[in-house]
PDB file of C-alpha atoms and ligand atoms in Angstrom:
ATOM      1  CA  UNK O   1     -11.594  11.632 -19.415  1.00  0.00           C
ATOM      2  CA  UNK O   2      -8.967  13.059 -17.118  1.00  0.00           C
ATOM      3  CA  UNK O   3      -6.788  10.489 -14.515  1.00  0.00           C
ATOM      4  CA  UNK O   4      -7.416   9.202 -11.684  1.00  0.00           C
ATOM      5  CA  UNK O   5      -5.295  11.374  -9.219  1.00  0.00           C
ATOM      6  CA  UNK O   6      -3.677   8.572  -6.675  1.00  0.00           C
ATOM      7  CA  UNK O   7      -2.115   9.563  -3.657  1.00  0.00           C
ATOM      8  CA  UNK O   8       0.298   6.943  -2.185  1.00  0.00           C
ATOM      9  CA  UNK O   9       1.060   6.358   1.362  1.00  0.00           C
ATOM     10  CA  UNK O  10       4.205   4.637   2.885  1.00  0.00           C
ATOM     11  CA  UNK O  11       5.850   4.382   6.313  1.00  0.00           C
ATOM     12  CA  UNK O  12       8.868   3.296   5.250  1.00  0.00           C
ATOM     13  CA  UNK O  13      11.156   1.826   2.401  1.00  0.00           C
ATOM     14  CA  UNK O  14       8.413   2.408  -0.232  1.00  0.00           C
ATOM     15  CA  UNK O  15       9.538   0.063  -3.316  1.00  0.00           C
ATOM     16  CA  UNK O  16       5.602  -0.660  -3.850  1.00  0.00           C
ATOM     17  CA  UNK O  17       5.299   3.074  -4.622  1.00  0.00           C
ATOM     18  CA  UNK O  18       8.752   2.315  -6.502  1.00  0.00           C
ATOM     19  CA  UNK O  19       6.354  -0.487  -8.534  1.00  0.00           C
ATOM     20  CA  UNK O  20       3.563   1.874  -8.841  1.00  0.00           C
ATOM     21  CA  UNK O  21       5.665   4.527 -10.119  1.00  0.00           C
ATOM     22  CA  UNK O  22       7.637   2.105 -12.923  1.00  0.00           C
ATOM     23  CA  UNK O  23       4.581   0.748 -13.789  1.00  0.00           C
ATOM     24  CA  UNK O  24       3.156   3.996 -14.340  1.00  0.00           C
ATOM     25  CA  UNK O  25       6.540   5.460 -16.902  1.00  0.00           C
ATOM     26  CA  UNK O  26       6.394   2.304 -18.136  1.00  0.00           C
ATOM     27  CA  UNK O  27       2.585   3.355 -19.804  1.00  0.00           C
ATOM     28  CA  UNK O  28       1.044   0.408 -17.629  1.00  0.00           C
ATOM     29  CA  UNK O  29      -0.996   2.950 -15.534  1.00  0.00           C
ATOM     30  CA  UNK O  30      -2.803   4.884 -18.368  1.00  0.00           C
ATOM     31  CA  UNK O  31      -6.243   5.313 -16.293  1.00  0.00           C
ATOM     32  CA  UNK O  32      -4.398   6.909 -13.347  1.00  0.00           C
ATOM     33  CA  UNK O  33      -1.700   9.177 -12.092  1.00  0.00           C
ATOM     34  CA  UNK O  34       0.427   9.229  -9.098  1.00  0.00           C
ATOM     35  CA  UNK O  35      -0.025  12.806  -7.619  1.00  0.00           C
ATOM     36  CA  UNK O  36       1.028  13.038  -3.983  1.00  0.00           C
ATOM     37  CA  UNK O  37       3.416  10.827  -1.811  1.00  0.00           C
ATOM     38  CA  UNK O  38       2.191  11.167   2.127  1.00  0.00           C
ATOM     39  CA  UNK O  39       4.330   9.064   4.738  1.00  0.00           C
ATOM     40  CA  UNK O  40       4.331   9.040   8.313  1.00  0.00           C
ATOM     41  CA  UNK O  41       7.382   8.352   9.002  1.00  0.00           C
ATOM     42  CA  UNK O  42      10.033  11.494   8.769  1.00  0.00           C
ATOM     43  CA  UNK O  43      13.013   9.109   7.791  1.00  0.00           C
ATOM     44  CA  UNK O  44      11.302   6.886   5.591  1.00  0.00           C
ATOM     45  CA  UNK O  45      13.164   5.799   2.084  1.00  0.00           C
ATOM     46  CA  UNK O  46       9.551   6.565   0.432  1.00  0.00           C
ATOM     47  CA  UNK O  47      10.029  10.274   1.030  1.00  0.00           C
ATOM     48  CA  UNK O  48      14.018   9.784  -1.332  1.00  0.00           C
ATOM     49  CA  UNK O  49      12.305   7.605  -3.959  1.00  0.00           C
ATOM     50  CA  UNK O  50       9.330  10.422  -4.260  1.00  0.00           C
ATOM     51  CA  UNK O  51      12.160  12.973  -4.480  1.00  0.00           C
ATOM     52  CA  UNK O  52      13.715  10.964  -7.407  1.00  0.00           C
ATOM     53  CA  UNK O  53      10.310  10.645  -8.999  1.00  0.00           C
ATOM     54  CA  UNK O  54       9.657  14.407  -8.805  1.00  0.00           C
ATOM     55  CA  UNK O  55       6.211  13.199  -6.865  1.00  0.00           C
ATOM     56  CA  UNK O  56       5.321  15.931  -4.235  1.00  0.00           C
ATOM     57  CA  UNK O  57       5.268  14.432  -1.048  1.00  0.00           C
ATOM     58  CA  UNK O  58       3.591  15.660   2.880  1.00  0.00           C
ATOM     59  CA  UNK O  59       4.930  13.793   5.843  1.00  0.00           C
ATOM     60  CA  UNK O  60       2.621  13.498   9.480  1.00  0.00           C
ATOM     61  CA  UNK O  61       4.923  12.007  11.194  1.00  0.00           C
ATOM     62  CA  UNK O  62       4.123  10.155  14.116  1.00  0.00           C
ATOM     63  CA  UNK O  63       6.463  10.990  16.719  1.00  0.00           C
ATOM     64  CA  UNK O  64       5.897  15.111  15.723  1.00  0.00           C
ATOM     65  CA  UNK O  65       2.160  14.275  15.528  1.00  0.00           C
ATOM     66  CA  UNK O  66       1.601  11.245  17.910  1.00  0.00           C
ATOM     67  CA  UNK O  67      -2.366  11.422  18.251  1.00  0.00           C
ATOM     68  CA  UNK O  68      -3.660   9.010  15.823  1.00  0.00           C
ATOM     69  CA  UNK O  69      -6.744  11.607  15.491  1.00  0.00           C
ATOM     70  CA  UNK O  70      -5.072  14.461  14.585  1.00  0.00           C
ATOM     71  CA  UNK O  71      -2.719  13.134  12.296  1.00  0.00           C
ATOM     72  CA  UNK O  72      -5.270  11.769  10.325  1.00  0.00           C
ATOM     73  CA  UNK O  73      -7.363  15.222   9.933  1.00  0.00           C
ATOM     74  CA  UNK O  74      -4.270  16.192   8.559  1.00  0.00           C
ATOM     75  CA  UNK O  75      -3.380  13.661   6.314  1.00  0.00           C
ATOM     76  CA  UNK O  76      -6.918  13.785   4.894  1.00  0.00           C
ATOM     77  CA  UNK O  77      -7.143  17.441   4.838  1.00  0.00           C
ATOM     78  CA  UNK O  78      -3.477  17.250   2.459  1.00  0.00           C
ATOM     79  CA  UNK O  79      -5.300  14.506   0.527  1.00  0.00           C
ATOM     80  CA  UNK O  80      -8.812  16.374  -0.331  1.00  0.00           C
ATOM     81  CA  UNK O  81      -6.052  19.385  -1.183  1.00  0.00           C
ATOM     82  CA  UNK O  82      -4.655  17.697  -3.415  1.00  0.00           C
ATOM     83  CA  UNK O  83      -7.806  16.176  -5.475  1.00  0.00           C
ATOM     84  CA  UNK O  84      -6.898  12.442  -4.235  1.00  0.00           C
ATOM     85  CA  UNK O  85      -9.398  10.475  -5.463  1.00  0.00           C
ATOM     86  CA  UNK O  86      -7.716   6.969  -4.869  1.00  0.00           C
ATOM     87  CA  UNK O  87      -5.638   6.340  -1.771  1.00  0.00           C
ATOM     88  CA  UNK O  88      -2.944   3.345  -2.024  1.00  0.00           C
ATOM     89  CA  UNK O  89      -1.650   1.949   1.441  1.00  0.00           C
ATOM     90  CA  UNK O  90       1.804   0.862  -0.166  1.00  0.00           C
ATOM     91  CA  UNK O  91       3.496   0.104   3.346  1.00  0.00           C
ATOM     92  CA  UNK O  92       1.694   2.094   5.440  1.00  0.00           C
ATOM     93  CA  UNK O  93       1.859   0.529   9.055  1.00  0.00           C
ATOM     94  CA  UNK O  94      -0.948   2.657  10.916  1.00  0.00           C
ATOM     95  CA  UNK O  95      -4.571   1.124  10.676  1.00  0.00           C
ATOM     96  CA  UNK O  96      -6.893   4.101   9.667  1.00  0.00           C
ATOM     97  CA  UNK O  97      -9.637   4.804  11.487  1.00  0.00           C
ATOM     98  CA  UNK O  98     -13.189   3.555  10.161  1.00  0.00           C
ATOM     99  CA  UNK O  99     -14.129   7.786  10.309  1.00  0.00           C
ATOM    100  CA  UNK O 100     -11.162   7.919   7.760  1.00  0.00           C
ATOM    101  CA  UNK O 101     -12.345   5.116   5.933  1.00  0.00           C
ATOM    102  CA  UNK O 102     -15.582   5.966   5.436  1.00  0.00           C
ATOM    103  CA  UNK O 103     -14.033   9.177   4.504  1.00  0.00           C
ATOM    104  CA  UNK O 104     -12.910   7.076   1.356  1.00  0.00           C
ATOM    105  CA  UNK O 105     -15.956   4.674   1.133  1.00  0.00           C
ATOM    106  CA  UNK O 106     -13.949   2.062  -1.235  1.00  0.00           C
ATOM    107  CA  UNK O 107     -11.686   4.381  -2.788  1.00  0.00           C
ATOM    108  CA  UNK O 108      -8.559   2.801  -0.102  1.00  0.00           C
ATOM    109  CA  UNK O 109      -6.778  -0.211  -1.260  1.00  0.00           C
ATOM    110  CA  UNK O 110      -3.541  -2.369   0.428  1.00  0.00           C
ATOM    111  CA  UNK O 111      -1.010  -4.479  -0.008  1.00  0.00           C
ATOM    112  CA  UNK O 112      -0.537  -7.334   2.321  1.00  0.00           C
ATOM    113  CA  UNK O 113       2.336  -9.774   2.402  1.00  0.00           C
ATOM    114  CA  UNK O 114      -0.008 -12.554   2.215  1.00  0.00           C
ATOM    115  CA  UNK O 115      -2.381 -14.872   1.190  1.00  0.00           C
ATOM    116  CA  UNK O 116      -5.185 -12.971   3.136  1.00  0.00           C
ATOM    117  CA  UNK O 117      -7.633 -14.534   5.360  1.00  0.00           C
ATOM    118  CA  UNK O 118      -4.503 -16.089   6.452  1.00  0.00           C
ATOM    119  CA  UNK O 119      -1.864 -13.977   8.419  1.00  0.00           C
ATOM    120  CA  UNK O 120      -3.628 -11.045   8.663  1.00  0.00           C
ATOM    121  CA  UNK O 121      -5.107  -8.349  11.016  1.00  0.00           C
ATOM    122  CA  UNK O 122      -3.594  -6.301  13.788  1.00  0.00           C
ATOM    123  CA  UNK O 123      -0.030  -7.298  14.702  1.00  0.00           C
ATOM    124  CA  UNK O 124       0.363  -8.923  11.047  1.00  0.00           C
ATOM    125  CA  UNK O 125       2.605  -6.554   8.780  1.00  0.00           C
ATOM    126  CA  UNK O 126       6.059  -6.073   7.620  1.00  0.00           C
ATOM    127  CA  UNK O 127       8.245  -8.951   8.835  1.00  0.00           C
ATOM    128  CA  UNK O 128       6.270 -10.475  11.648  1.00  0.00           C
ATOM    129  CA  UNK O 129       3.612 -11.975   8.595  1.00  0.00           C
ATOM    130  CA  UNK O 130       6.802 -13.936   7.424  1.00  0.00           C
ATOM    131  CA  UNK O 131       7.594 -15.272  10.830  1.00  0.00           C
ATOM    132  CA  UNK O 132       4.459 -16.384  12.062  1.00  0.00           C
ATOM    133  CA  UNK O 133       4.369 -17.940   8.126  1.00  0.00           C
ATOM    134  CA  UNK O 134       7.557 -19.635   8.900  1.00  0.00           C
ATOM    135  CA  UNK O 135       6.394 -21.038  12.188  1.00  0.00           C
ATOM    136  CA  UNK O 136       3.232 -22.290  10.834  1.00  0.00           C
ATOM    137  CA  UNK O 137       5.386 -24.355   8.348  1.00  0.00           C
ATOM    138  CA  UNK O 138       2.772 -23.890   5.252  1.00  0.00           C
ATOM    139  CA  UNK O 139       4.753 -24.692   2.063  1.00  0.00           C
ATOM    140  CA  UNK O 140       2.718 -21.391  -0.288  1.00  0.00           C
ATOM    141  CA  UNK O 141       2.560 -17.932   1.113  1.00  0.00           C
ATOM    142  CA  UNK O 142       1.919 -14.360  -1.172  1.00  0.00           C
ATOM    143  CA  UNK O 143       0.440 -10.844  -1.570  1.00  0.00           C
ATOM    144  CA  UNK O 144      -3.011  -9.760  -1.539  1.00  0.00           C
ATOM    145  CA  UNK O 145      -4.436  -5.919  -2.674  1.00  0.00           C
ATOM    146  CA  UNK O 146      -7.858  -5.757  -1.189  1.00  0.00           C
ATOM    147  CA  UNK O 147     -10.045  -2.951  -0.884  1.00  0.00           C
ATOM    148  CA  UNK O 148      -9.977  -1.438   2.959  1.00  0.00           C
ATOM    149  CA  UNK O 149     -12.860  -1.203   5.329  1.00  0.00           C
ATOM    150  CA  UNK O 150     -12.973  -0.650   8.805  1.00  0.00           C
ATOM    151  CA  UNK O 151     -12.187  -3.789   9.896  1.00  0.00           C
ATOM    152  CA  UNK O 152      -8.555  -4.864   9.678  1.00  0.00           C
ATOM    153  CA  UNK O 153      -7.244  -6.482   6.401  1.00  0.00           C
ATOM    154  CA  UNK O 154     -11.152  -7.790   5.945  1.00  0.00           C
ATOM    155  CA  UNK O 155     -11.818  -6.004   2.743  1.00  0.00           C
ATOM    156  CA  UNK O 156     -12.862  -7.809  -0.104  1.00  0.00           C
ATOM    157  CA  UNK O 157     -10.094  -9.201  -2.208  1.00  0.00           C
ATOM    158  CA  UNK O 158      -8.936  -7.055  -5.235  1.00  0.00           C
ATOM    159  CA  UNK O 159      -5.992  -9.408  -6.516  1.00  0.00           C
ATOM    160  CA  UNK O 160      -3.676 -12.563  -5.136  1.00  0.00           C
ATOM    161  CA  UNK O 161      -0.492 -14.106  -6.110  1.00  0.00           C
ATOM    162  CA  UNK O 162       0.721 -17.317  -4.641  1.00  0.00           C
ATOM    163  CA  UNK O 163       4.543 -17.338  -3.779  1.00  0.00           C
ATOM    164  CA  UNK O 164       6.574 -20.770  -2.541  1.00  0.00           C
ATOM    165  CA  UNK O 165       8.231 -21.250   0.694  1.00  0.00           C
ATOM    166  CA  UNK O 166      11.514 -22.975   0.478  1.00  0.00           C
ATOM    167  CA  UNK O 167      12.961 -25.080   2.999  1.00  0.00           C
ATOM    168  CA  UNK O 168      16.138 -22.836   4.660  1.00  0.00           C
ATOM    169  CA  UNK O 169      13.686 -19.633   4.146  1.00  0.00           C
ATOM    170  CA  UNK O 170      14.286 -16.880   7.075  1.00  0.00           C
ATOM    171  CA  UNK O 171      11.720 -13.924   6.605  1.00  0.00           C
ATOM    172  CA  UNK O 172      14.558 -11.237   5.329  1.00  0.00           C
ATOM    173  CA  UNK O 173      14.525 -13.848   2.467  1.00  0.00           C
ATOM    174  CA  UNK O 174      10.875 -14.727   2.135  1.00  0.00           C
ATOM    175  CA  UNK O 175       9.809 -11.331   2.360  1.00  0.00           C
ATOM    176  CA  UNK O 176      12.092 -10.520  -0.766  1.00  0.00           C
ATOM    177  CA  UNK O 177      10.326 -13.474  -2.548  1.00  0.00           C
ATOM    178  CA  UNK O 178       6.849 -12.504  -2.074  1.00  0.00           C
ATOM    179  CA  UNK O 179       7.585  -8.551  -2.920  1.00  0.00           C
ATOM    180  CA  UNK O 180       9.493  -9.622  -6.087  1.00  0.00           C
ATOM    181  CA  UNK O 181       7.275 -12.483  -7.033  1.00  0.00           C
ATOM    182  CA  UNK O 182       3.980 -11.033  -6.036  1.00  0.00           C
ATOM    183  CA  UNK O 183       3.797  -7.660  -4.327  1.00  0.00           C
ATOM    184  CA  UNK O 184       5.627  -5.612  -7.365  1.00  0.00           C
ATOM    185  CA  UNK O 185       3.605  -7.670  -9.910  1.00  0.00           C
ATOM    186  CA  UNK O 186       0.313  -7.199  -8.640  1.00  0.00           C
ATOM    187  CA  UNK O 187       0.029  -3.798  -6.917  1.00  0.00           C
ATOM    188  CA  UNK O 188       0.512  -1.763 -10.549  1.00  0.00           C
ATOM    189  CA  UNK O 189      -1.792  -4.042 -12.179  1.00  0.00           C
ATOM    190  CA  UNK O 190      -4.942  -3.911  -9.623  1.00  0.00           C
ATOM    191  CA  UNK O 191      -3.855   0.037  -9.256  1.00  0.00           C
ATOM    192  CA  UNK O 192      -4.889   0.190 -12.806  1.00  0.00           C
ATOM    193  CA  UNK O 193      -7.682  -1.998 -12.347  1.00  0.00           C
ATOM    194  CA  UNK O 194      -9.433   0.278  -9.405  1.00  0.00           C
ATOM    195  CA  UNK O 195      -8.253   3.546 -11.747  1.00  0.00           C
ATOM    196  CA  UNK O 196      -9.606   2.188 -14.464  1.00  0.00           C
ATOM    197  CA  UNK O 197     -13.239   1.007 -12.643  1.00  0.00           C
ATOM    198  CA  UNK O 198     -13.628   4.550 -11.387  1.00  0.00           C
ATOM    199  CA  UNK O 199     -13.017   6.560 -14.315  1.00  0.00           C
ATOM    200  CA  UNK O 200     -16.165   4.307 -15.351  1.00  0.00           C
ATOM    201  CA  UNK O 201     -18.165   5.347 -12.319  1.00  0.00           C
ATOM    202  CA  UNK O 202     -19.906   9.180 -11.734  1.00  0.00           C
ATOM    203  CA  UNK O 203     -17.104  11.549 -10.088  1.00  0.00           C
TER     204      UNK O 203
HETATM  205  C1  GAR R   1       5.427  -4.670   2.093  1.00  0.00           C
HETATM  206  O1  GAR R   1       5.856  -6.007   2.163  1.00  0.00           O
HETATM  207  C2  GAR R   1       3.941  -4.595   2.345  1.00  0.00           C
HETATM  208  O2  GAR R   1       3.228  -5.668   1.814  1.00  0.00           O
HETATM  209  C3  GAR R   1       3.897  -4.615   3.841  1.00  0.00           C
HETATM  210  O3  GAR R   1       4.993  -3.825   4.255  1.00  0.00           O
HETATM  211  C4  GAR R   1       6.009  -3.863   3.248  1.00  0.00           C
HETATM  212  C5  GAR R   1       6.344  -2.451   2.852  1.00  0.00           C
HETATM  213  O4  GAR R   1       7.431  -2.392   1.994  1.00  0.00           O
HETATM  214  N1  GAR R   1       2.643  -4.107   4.345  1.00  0.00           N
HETATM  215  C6  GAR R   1       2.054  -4.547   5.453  1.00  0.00           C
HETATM  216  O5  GAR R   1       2.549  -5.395   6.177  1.00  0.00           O
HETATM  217  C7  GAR R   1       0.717  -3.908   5.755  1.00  0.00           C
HETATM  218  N2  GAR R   1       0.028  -4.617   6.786  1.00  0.00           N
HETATM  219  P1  GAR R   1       7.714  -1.135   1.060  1.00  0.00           P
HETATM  220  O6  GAR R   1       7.709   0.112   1.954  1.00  0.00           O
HETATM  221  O7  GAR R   1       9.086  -1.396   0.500  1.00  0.00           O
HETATM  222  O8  GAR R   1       6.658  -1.061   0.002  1.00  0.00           O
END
């Protein structure tokens, strides 16, 4: 049975597609196949690392496109285009609308930079989860992929990986910890998980 085509979105440095993409040379990805980058973000270090890869890649960008609406006809019109049939938020820092959503009823999955209930929703992504874990002093942080829904970062949970907080952490340096400990781990292996579930399902 032919792979599951996986488009990859990113707003910015994009070393979870990086992951994804390893993990897939590396044979760890046999049930799926990275086909399309899409970022929003014109300058984004995604859009180099795609280059590298040889990965076609579209970019919305959101100060060319700024209505949230339009720029999501768009990226879903590129993504039905291009046969997605599995969309990975790998960085992606707009929420999608729960019209897009729907638009890939449990075929969406993310990566958050923690140990999700905790530290998540709106407001919660990139560095500001590390602060706010740093102010709330808990000694164990992480990375969660969960499956999206309309509701922010309330999707049931896909995968988890628990990650230590050390005592003269700032959140450059625990942010490092939980992509190299957790997020880079994880994100290949539930990829191949969801790839692999789907290829078992009618498509
Ligand atoms: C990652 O830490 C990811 O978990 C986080 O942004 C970073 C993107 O890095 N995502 C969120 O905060 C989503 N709410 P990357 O572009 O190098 O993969």
């Amino acid at each position: 049975m032919e792979k599951v085509r996986i488009a990859i979105l990113c707003s910015g440095g994009g070393t979870n597609f990086q992951a994804i993409y390893d993990a897939q040379q590396a044979g760890m990805i046999p049930d799926g196949e990275i086909a399309l980058v899409v970022c929003d973000h014109a300058e984004a270090f995604a859009l180099e690392r795609a280059r590298r890869a040889g990965i076609p890649a579209a970019v919305f960008d959101r100060v060319a496109i700024p209505d949230r609406g339009e720029r999501e006809r768009r990226i879903l019109a590129c993504l039905k285009e291009n046969g997605a049939e599995l969309v990975v938020l790998a960085g992606f820092m707009t929420i999608l609308s729960p019209a897009f959503v729907a638009a890939y009823e449990n075929r969406i999955v993310n990566i958050h930079p923690a140990l999700l209930p905790n530290f998540g929703g709106k407001g919660f992504y990139g560095l500001h989860v590390h602060e706010a874990v740093l102010k709330a002093g808990v000694k164990v942080t992480g990375a969660t992929v969960h499956y999206v829904v309309a509701d922010c970062d309330a999707g049931p949970v896909i995968a988890q990986k628990e990650v230590e907080v050390k005592e003269n952490d700032t959140p450059e340096s625990l942010q490092k910890r939980v992509m190299r400990e957790a997020e880079w781990v994880i994100f290949p292996q539930a990829v191949e998980e969801v790839c692999k579930k789907i290829k078992g399902e009618q498509r």
